[in-house]
Coordinates of C-alpha atoms and ligand atoms in Angstrom, one line a residue:
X107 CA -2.8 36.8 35.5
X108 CA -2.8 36.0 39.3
X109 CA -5.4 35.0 41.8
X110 CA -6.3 36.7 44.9
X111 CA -8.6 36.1 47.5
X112 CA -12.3 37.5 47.9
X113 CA -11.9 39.0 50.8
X114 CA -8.2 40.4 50.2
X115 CA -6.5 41.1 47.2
X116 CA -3.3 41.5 48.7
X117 CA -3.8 38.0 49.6
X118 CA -2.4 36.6 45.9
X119 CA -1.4 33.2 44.4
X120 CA -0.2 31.7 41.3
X121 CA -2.8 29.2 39.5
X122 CA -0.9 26.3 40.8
X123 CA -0.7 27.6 44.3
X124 CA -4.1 28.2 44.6
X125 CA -4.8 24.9 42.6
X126 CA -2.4 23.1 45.4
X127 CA -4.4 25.5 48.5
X128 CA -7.9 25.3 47.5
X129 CA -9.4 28.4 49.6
X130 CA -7.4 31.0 50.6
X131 CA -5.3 31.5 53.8
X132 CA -8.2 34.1 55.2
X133 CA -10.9 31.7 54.2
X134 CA -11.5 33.3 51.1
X135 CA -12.2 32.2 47.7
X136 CA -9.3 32.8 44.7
X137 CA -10.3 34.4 42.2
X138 CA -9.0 35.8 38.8
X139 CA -7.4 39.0 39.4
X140 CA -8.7 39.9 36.1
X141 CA -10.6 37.6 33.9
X142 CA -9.0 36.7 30.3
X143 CA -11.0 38.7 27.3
X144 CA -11.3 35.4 24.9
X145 CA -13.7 37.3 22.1
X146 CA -11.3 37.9 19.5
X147 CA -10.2 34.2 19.8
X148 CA -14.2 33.0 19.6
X149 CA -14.4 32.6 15.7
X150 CA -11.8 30.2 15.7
X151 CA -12.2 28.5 19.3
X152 CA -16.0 27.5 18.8
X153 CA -14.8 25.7 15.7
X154 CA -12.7 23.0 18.0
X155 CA -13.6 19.9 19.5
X156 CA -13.7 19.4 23.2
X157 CA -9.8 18.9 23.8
X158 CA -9.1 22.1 21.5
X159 CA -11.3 24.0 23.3
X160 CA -10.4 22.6 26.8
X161 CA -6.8 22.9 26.4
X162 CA -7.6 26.9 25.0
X163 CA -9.8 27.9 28.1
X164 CA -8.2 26.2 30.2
X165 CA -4.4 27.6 29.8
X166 CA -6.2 31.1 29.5
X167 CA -7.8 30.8 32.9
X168 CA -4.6 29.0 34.5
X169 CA -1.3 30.7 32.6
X170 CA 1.4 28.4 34.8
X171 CA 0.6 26.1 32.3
X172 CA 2.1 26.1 28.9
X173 CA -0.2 25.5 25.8
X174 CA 1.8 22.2 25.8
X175 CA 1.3 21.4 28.8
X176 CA -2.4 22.1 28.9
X177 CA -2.9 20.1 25.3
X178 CA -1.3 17.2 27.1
X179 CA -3.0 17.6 30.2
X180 CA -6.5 17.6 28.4
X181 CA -5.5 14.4 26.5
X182 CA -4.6 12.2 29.3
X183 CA -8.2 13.4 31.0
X184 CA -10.7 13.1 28.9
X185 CA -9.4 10.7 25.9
X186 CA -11.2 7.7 26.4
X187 CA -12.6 8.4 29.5
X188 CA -16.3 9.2 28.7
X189 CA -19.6 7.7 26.9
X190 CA -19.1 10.2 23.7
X191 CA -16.1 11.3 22.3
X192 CA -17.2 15.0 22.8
X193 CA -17.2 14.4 26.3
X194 CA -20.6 16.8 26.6
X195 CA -23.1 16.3 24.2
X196 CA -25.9 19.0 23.6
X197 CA -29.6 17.5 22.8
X198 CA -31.7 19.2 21.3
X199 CA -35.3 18.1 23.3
X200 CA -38.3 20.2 22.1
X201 CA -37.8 23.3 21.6
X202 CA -35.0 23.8 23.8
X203 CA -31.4 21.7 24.1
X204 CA -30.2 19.8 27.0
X205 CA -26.2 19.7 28.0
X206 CA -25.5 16.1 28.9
X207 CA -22.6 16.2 31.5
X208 CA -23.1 13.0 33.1
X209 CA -21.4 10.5 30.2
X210 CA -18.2 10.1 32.8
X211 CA -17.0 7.5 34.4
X212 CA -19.2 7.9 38.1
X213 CA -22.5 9.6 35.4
X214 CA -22.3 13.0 37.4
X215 CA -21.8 16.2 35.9
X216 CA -19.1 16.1 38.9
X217 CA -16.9 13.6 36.1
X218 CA -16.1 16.6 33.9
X219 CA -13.8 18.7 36.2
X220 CA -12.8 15.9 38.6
X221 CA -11.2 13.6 35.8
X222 CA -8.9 16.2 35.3
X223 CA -8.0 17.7 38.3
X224 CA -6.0 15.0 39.5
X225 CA -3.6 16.0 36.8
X226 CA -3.9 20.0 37.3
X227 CA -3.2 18.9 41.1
X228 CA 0.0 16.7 40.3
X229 CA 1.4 19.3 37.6
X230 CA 0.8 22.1 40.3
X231 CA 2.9 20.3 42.8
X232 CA 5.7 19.9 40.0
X233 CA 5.9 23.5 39.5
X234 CA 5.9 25.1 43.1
X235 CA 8.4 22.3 44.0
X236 CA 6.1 20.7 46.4
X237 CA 7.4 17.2 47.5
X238 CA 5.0 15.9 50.6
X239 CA 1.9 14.6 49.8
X240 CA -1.4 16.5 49.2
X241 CA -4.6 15.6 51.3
X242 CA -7.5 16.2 49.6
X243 CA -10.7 17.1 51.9
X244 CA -14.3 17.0 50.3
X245 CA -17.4 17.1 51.6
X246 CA -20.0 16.1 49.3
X247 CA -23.8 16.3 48.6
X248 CA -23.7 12.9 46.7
X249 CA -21.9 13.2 43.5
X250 CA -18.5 15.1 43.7
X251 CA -17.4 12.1 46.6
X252 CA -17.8 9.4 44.0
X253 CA -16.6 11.5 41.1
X254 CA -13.2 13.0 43.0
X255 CA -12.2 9.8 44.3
X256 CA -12.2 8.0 40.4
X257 CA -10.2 10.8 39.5
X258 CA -7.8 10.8 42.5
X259 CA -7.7 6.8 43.5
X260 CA -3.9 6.0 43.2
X261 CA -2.5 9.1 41.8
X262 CA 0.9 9.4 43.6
X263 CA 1.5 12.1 46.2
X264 CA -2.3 12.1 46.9
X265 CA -4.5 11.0 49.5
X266 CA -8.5 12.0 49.9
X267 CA -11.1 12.1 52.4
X268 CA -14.7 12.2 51.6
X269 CA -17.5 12.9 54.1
X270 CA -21.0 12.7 52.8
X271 CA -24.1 13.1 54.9
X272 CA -25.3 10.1 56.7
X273 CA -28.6 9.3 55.4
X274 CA -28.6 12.3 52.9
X275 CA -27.7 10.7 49.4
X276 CA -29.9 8.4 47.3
X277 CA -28.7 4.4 47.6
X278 CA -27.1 4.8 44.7
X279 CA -24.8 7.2 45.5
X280 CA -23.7 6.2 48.6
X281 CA -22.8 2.1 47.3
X282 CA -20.9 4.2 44.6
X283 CA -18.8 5.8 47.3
X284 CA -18.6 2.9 49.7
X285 CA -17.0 0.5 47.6
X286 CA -15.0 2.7 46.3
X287 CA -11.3 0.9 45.7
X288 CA -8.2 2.4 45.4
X289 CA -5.2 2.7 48.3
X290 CA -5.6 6.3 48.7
X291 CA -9.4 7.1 49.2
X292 CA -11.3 6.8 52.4
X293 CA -15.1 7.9 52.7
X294 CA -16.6 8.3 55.7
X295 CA -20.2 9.5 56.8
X296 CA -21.1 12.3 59.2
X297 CA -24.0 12.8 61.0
X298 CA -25.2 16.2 59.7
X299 CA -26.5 17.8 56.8
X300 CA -23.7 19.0 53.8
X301 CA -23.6 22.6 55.0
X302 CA -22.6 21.0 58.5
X303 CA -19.9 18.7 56.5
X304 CA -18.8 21.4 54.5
X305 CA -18.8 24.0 57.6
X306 CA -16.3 21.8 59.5
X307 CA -13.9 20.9 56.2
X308 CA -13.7 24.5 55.7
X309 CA -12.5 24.9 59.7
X310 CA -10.0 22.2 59.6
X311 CA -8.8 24.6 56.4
X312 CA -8.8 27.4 58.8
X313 CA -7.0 25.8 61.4
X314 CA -3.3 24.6 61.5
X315 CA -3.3 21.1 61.3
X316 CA 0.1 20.3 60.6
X317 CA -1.0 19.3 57.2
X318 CA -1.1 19.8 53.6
X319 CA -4.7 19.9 52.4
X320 CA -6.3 21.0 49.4
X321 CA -10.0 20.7 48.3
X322 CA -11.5 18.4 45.4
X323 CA -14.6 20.8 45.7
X324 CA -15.5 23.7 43.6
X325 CA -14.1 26.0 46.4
X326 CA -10.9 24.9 44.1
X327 CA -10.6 27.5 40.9
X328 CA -9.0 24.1 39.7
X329 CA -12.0 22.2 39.5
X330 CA -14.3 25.2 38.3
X331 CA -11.9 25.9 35.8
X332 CA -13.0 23.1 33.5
X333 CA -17.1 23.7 34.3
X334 CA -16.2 26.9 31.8
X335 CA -15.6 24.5 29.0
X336 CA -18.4 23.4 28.7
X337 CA -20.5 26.5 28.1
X338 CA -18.0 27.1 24.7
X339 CA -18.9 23.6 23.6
X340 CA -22.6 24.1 23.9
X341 CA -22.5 27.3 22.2
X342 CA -20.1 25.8 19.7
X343 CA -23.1 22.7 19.1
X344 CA -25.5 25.7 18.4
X345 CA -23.8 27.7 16.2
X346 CA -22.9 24.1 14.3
X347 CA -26.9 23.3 14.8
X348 CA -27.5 26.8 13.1
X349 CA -29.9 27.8 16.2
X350 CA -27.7 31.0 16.5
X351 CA -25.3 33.2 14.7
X352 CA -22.0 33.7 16.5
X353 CA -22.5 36.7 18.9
X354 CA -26.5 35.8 19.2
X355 CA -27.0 35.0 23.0
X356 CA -27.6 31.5 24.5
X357 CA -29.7 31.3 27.7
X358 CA -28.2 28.4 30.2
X359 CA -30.7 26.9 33.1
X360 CA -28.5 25.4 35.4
X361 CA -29.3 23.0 38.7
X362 CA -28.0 24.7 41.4
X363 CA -26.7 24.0 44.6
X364 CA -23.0 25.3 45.8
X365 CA -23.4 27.8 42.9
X366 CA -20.1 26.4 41.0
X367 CA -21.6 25.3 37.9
X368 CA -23.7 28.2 37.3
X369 CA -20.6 30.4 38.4
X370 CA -18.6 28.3 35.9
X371 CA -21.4 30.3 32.9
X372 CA -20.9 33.5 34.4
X373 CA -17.0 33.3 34.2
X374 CA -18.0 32.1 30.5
X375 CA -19.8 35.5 29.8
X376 CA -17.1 37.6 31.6
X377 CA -14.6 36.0 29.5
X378 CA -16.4 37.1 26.2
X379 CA -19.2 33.8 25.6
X380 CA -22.4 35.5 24.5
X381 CA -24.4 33.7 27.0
X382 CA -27.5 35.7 28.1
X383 CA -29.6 35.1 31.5
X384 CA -28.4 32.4 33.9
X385 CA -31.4 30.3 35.0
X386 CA -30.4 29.4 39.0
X387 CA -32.8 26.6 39.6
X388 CA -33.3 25.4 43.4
X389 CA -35.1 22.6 44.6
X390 CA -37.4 23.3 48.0
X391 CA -34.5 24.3 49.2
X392 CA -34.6 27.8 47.5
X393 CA -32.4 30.1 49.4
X394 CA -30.8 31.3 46.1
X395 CA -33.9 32.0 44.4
X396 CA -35.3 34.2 47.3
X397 CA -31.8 36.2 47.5
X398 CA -31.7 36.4 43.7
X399 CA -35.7 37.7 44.1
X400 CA -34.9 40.2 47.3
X401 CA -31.2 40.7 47.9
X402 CA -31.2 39.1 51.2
X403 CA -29.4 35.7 51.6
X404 CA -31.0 33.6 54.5
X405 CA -29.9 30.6 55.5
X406 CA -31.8 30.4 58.9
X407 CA -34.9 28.3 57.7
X408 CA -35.2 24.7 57.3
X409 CA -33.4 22.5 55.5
X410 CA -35.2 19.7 53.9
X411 CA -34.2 16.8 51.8
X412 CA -35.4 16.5 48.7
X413 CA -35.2 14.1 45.6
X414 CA -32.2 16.3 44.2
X415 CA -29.8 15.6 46.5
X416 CA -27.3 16.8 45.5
X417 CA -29.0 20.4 45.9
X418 CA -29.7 20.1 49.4
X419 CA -27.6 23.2 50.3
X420 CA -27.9 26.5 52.2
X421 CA -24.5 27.8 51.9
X422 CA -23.4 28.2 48.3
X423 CA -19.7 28.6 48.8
X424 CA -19.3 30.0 45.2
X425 CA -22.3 32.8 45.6
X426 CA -19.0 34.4 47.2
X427 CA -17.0 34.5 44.0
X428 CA -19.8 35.7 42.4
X429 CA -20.4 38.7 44.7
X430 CA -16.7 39.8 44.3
X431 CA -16.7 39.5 40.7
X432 CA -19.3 41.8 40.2
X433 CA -18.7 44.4 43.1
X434 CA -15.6 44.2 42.7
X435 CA -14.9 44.9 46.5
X436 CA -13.4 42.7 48.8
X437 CA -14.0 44.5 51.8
X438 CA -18.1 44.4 51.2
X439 CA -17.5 40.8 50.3
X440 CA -15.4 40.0 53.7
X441 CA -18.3 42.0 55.4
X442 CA -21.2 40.1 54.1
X443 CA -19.1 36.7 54.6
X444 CA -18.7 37.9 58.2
X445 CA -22.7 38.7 58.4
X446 CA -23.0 35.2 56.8
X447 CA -20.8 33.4 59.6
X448 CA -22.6 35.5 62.8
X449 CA -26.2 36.1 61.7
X450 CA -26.5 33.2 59.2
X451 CA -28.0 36.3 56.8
X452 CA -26.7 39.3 54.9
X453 CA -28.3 41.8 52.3
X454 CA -27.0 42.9 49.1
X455 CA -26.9 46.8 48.2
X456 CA -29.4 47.6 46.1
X457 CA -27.2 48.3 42.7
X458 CA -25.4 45.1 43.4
X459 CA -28.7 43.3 43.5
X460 CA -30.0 45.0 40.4
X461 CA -26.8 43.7 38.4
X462 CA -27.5 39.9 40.0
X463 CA -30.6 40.7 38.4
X464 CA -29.9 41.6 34.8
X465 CA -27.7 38.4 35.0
X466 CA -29.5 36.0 36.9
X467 CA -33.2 34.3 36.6
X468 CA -34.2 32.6 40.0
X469 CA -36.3 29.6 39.6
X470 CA -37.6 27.0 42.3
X471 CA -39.3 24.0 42.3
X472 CA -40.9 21.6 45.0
X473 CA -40.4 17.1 44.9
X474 CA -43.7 16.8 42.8
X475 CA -43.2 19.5 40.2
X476 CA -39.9 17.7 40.0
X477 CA -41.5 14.6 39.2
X478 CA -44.6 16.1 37.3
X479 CA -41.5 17.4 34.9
X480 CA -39.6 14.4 34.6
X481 CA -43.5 12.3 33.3
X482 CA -43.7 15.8 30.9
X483 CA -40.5 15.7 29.5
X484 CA -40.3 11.8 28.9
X485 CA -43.8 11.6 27.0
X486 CA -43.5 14.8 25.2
X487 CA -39.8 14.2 23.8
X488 CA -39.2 10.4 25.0
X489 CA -35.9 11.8 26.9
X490 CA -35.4 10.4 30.6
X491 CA -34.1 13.1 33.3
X492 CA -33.1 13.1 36.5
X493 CA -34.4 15.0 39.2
X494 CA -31.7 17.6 39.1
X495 CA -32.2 18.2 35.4
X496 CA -36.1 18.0 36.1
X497 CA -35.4 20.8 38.1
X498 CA -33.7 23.3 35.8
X499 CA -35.9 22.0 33.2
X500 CA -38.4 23.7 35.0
X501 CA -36.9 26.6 35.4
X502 CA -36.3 27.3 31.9
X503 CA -40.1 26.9 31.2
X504 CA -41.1 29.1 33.3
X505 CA -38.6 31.7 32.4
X506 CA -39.4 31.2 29.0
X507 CA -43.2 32.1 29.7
X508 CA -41.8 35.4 31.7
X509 CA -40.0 35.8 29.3
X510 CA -41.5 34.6 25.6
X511 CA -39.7 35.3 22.4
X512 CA -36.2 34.5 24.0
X513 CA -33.2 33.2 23.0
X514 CA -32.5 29.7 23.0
X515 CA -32.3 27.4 26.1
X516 CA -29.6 25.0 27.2
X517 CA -30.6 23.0 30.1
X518 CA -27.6 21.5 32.1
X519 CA -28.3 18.3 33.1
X520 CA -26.1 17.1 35.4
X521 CA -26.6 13.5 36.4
X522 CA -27.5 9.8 34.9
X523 CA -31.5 9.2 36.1
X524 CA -30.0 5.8 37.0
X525 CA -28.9 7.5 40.1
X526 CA -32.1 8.5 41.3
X527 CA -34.1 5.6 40.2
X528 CA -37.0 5.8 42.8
X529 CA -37.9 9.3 42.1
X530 CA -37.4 8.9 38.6
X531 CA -39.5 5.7 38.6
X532 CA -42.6 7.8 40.1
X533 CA -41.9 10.6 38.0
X534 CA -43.2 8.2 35.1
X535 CA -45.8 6.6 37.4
X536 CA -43.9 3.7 38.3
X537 CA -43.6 2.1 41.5
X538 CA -40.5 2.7 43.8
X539 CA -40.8 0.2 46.2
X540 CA -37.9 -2.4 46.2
X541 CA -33.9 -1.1 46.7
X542 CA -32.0 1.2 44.6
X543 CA -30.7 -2.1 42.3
X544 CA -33.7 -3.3 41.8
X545 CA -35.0 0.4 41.1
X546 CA -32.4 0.2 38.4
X547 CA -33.4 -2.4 36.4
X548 CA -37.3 -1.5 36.6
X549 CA -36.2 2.1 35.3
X550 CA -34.3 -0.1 32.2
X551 CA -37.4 -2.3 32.0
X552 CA -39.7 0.6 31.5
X553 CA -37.5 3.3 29.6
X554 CA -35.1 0.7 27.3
X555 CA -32.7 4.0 28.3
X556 CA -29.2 2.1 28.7
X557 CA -27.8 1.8 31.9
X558 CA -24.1 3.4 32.4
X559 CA -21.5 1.0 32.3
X560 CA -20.3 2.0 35.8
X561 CA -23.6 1.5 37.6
X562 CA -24.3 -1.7 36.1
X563 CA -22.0 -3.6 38.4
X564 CA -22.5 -1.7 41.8
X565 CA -24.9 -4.5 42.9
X566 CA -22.0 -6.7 43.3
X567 CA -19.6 -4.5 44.5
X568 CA -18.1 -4.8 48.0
X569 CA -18.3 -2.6 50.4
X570 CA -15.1 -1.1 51.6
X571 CA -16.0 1.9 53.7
X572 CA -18.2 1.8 56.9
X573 CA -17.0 4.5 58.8
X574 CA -19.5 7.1 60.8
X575 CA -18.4 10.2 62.7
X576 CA -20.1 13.2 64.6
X577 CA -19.2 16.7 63.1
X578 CA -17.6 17.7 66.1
X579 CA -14.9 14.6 65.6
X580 CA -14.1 15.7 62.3
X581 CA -10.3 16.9 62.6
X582 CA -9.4 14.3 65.0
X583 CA -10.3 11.6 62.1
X584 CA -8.7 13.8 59.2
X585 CA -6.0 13.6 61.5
X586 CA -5.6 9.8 62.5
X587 CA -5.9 9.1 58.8
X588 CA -3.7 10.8 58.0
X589 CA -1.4 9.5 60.8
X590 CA -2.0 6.1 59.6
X591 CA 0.7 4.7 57.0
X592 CA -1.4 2.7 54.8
X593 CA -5.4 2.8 54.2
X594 CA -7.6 -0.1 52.9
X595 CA -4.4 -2.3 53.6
Ligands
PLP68 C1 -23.3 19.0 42.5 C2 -24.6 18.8 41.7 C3 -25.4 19.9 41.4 C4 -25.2 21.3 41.9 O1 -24.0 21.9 41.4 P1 -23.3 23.1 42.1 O2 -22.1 23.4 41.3 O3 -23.0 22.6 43.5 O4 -24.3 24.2 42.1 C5 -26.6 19.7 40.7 N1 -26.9 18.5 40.2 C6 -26.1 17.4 40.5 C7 -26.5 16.1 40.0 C8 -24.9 17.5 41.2 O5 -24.2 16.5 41.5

């Protein structure tokens, strides 16, 4: 199996090439040429634990590596590293199951493929020969700055850059990624939006710095690779539950934002997972749930920020993996890509649109429904949510009353509500005022919910990064950094 690009298919790569590139040359995305058929293989791979089934999916969806390899690779990422030996623990809450992906080391869902994509990274320079260093651009919402710099900090022959949207993350977040330690990780904020941060890394991509980057975000098929996993496991908890019967679908409500993680559950189903619909949840910012509703993607309305964060988004990269896999035409997806660059909008032919449709439910939902869910859920089933969850969480209910009598629901949650303490706080009629510490321990007083280990001691935490740059100066700091011989020296 090879990888090509969406816009090009002569345009191909190896799985460490394009681990080691993140998008391709022509600003494409890589994707599986053709997508491994893992059906026969289910009756046995839903029986393993998380490593089994990593290591299985994993060296099925990247063939440079050797089982070996992959077993080993899995090990030294995920053994010890999380809150619960399983690494993703499925919930059941009421009627329906939530996916808990947050029990890593920085509590985002982020953790999952980030802890082990410093080793795909390091494994993928061993086998193309590669001996300079890799720089590692990410732009981030919130959560995958935090989350790829844990995995990266000090891992030899890598450097990273993170740029995260001045005044766009919770207080949380952002003390998480400023005093972030390590000798090869620099964070620095831009004043812009994500889509403008993400906009500019992928033209510094484009353009020939004399470089060699690759990208920590899910643009790299090596960090959604490991969001598949994920999808097995829950279906694996319930077969094991005895919710379903193996071949029985699963329904999966997912927060969305650069469409990776709910990319990751369609790559699932293509690969043979009986998952069913795809909830797409989107906070105010609901670009994705109008296009999945009318076909047209517009990004040219406002953008607003929101008490999710991390789904502030009008460009989801990954919607461009998705419209490849299921047209299977690169030349409609270079054209609509093109549309998406001049006119900030495109349309979707009709029969493409209807097959988005038998795949995809949209759902949307504004910063009080949010809230209003996170009060439901926590007095109807005692479990605390974040706003992101909150989101999907809504989602599934209302697709559930469009749709009664379905199959199960797995929500996806994909952060710690410690990270968004003040929303979460009014979302069970508390009050917010006071910083995002102090937000913390309110939220404990309150909910008795522990407190992850890693967020416990931010208050005290230095800060080590308190750099600020304009979009437009973007390359010439990727750049200087990367002129300079040491960093937090
Ligand atoms: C990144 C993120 C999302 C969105 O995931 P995408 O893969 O970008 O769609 C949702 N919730 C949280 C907490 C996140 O960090």
């Amino acid at each position: 199996m090879i990888y090509q690009s969406t816009r090009d298919p002569a345009l191909t790569a190896s799985a460490a090439e394009a681990i080691l590139r993140g998008p391709a040359p022509d600003g494409g995305l890589y994707v599986p040429s053709s997508l491994p058929d893992l059906r026969p293989a289910l009756p046995k791979l839903l029986t393993l634990d998380f490593q089994g089934m990593a290591a299985a999916i994993l060296q099925a969806l990247l063939p440079d590596f050797t089982t070996d390899e992959m077993t080993a690779l899995v090990r030294s990422a995920y053994t010890g590293r999380f809150e619960t030996a399983d690494v993703t623990p499925t919930v059941p809450v009421g009627d329906d199951y939530i996916l808990e992906l947050f029990r890593g080391p920085t509590s985002a869902f982020k953790d999952v493929a980030l802890s082990i994509l410093p080793y795909l990274m390091t494994a993928s320079q061993q086998k193309c020969g590669v001996t300079d260093p890799v720089l590692i651009l990410t732009a981030t919402s919130g959560d995958t700055g935090k989350a790829a710099m844990a995995g990266f900090r000090d891992v030899p022959g890598t450097r990273i850059i993170v740029f995260y949207p001045h005044g766009g993350v919770s207080e949380v977040q952002q003390a998480q990624m400023t005093t972030q330690e390590g000798g090869n990780v620099c964070v620095c904020a831009v004043r812009g939006n994500f889509d403008d941060a993400q906009t500019a890394v992928k033209e510094i991509f484009a353009s020939d710095l004399p470089l060699r980057l690759s990208s920590a975000n899910s643009i790299n098929i090596g960090r959604l690779a490991p969001q598949v996993v994920y999808y097995f496991k829950a279906y694996a908890d319930l077969l094991r539950l005895g919710r379903v019967k193996l071949g029985d679908p699963v329904d999966f409500a997912v927060p969305t934002g650069n469409f990776g993680d709910i990319l990751a559950g369609y790559l699932a189903k293509r690969m043979g997972l009986p998952v069913g619909t795809l909830i797409c949840a989107s906070n105010r910012n609901d670009v994705l749930a109008d296009f999945l509703r009318t076909g047209v993607y517009d990004k040219n309305r406002p953008f607003y920020k929101t008490v999710s964060p991390s789904m502030d988004i009008l460009v989801s990269s990954n919607l461009e993996r998705l419209l490849y896999l299921m047209s299977g035409d690169a030349a409609l997806t270079a054209a609509l890509m093109a549309q998406l660059r001049t006119e900030g909008r495109y349309e979707v032919p009709a029969d493409l649109l209807a097959r988005l449709q038998a795949d995809f439910f949209p759902g949307r939902c504004d910063d009080e429904q949010t809230k209003a869910a996170i009060g439901d859920v926590w007095r109807a089933h005692h479990y605390l949510c974040d706003t992101h969850t909150a989101v999907a969480w809504r989602a599934a209910q209302a697709y559930k009353a469009a749709r009664p009598g379905a199959a199960p629901v797995v929500v996806l949650s994909t952060a710690s509500p410690y990270k968004f303490p003040a929303a979460v706080l009014e979302g069970l009629g508390g009050s917010s005022s006071g910083d995002g510490f102090d937000l913390i321990d309110r939220l404990h007083a309150l909910t008795q919910v522990p407190v992850p280990e890693n967020l416990r001691g931010l208050r005290d935490k230095t800060v080590l990064h308190r750099d600020v740059t304009d979009i437009a100066d973007m390359p010439a700091y990727v750049l200087k950094k990367a002129g300079e011989k040491e960093w937090n020296a």
